PDB file of C-alpha atoms in Angstrom:
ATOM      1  CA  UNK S  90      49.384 -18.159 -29.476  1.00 57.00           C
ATOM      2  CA  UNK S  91      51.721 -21.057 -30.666  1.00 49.00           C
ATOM      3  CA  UNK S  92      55.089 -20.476 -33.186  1.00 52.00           C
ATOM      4  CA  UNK S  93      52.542 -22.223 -35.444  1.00 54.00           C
ATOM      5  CA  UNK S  94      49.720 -20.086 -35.095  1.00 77.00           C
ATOM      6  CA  UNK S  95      51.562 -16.759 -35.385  1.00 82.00           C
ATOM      7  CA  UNK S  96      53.885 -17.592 -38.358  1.00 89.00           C
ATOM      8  CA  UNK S  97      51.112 -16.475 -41.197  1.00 92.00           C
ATOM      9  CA  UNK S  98      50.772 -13.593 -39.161  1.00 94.00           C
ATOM     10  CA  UNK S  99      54.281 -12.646 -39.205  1.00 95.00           C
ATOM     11  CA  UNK S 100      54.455 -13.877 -42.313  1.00 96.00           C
ATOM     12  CA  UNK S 101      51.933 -11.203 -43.238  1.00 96.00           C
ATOM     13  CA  UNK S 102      53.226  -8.720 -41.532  1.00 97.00           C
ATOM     14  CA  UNK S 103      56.222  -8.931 -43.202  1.00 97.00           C
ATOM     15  CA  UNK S 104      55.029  -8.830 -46.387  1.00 97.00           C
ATOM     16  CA  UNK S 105      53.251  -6.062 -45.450  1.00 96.00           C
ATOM     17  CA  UNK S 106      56.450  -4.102 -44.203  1.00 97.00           C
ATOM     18  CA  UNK S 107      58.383  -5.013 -47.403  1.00 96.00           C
ATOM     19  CA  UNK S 108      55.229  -3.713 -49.843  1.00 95.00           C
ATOM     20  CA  UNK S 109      55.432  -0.543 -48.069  1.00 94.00           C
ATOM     21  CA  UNK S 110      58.904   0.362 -48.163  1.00 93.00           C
ATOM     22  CA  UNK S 111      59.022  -0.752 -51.968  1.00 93.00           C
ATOM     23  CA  UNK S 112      56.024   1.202 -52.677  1.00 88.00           C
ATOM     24  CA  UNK S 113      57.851   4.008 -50.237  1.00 86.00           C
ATOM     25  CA  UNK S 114      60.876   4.180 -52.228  1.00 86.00           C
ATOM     26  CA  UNK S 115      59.149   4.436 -55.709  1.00 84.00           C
ATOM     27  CA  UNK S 116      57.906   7.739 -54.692  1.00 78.00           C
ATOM     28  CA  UNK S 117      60.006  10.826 -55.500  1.00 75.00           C
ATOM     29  CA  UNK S 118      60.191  13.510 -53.151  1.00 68.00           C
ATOM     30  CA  UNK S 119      62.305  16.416 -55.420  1.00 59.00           C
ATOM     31  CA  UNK S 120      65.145  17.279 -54.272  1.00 56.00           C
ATOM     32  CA  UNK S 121      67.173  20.895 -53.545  1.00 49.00           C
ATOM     33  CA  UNK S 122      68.397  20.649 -57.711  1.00 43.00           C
ATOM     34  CA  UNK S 123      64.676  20.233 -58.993  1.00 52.00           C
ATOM     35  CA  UNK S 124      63.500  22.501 -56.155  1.00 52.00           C
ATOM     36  CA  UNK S 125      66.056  24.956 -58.821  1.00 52.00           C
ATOM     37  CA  UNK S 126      63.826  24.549 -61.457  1.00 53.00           C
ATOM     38  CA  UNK S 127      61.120  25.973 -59.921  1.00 51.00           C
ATOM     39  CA  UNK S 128      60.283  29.793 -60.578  1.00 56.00           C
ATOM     40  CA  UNK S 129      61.350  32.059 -63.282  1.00 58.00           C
ATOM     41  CA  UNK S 130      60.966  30.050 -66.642  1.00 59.00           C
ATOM     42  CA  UNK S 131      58.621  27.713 -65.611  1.00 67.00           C
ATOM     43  CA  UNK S 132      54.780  28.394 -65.640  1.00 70.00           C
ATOM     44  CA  UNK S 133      53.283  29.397 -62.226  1.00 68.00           C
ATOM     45  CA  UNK S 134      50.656  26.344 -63.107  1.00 78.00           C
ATOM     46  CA  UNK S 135      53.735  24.124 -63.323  1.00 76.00           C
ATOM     47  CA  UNK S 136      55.118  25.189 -60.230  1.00 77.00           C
ATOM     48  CA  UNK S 137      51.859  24.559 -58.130  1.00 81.00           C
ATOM     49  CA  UNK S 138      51.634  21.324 -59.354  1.00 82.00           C
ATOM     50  CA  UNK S 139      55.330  20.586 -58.938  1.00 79.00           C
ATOM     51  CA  UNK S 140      54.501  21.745 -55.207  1.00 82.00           C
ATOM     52  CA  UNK S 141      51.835  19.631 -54.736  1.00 87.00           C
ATOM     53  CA  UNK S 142      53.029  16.199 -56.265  1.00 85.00           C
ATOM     54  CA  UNK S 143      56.022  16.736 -53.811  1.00 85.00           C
ATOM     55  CA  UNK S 144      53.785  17.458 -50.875  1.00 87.00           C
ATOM     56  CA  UNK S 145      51.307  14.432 -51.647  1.00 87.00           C
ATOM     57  CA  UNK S 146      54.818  12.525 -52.098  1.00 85.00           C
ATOM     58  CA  UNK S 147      56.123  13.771 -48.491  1.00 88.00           C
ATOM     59  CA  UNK S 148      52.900  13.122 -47.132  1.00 90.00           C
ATOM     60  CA  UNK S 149      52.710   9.404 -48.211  1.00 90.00           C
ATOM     61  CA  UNK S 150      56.401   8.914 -47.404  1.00 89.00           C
ATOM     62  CA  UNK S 151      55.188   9.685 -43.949  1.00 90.00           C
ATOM     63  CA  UNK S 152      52.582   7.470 -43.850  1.00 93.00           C
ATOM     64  CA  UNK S 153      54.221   4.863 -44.704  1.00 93.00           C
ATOM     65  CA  UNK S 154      57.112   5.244 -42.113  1.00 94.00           C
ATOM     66  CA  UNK S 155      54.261   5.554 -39.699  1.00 96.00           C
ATOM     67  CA  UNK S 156      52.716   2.464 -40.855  1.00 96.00           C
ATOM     68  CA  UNK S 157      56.212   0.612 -40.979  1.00 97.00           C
ATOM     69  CA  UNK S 158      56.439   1.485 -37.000  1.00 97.00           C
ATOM     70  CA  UNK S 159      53.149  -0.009 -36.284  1.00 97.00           C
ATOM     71  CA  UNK S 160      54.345  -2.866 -37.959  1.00 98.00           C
ATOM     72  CA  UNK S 161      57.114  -3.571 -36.551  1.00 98.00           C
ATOM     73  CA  UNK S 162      55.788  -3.034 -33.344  1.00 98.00           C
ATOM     74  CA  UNK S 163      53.275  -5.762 -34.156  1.00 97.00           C
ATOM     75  CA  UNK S 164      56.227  -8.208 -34.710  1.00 97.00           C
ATOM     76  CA  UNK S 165      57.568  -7.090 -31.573  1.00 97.00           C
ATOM     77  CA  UNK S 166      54.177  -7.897 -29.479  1.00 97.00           C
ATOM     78  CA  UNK S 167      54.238 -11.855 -31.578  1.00 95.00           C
ATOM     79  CA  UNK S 168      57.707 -12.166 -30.369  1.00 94.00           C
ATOM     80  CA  UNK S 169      56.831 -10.946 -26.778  1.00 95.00           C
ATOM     81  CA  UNK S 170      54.143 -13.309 -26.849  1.00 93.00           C
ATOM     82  CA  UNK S 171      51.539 -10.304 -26.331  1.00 95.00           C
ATOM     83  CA  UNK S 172      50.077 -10.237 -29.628  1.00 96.00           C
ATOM     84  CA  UNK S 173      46.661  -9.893 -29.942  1.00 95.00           C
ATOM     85  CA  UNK S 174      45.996  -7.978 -26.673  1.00 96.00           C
ATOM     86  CA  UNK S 175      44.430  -4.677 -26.253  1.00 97.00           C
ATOM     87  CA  UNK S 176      46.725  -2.651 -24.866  1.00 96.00           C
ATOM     88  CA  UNK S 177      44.699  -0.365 -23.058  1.00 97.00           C
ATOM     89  CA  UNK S 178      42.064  -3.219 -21.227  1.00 97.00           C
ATOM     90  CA  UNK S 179      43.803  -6.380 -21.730  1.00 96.00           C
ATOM     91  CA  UNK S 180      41.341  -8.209 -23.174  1.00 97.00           C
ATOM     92  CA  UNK S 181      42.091 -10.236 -26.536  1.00 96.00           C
ATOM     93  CA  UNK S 182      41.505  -8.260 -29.632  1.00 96.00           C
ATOM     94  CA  UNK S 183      39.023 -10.107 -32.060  1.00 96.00           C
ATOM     95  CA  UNK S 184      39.831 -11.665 -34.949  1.00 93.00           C
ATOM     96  CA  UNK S 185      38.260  -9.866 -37.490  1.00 95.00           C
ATOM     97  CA  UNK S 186      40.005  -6.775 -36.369  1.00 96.00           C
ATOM     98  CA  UNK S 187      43.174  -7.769 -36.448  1.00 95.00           C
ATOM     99  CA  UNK S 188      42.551  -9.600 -39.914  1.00 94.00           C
ATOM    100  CA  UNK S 189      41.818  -6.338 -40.920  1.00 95.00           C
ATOM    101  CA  UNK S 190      44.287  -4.437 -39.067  1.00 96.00           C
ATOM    102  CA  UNK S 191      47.462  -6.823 -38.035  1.00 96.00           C
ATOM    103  CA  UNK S 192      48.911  -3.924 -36.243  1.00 97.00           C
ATOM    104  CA  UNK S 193      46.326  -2.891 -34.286  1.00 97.00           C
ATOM    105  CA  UNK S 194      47.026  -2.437 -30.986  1.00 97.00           C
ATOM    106  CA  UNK S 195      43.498  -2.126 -28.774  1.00 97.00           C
ATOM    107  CA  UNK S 196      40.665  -3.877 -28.818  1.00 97.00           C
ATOM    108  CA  UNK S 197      37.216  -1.810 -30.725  1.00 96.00           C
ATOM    109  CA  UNK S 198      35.720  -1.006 -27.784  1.00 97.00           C
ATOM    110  CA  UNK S 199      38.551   0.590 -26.548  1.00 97.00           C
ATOM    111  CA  UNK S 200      39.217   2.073 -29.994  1.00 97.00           C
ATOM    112  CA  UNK S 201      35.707   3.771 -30.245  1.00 96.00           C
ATOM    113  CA  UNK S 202      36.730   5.319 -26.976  1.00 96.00           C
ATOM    114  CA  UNK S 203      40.211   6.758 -27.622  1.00 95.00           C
ATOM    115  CA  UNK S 204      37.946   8.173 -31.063  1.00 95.00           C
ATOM    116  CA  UNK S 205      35.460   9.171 -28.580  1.00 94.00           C
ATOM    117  CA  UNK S 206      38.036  11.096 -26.105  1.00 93.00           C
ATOM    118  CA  UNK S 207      39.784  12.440 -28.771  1.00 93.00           C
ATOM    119  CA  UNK S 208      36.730  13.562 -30.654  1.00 90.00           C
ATOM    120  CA  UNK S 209      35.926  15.739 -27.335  1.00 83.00           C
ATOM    121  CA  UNK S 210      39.649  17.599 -27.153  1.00 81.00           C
ATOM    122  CA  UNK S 211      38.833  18.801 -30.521  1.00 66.00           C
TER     123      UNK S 211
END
């Protein structure tokens, strides 16, 4: 790939990044003083749901650090010049997978068998 081909990417990717940690930081995760406001005086109903908006919010913080890494692993392989190549076989990824999943990192053969292998350990 040419500078010229893997600029939208990057710019993509980039966009992507930024998207997620906005979205990332609009998410509260309580902290140790709201934690306090849990218990006594508040409704048990209250404090399940307190639990699990901060959970769901911990969760998706995750995520998107996860996702973040991926990312900027992708803009790692463009600048290595090894974007685009399945890890695992070396062959080119396709196209249409990595329009749908910039980061990706194998091709969907290999994909379906890391799913496949993985499916067997459980």
């Amino acid at each position: 790939m040419t500078e010229r081909d893997t600029g939208p990417i990057r710019a993509r990717l980039e966009r992507m990044r930024a998207e997620l940690l906005a979205d990332r930081e609009n998410l509260p995760v309580s902290e140790d003083a709201e934690v306090a406001d849990y218990g006594p005086g508040q409704h048990y109903a209250d404090d399940g749901t307190n639990t699990f908006i901060r959970a769901r919010n911990q969760a998706l913080h995750g995520n998107a650090d996860d996702l973040v890494d991926r990312i900027d692993a992708a803009l790692a392989r463009l600048d290595e010049g090894t974007y685009g190549v399945c890890e695992r076989c070396g062959r080119p990824i396709a196209e249409e997978r990595l329009e749908a999943l910039p980061y990706a990192t194998t091709c969907i053969e290999c994909a379906r068998a890391i799913a496949e292998e993985n499916a067997g350990r459980a």
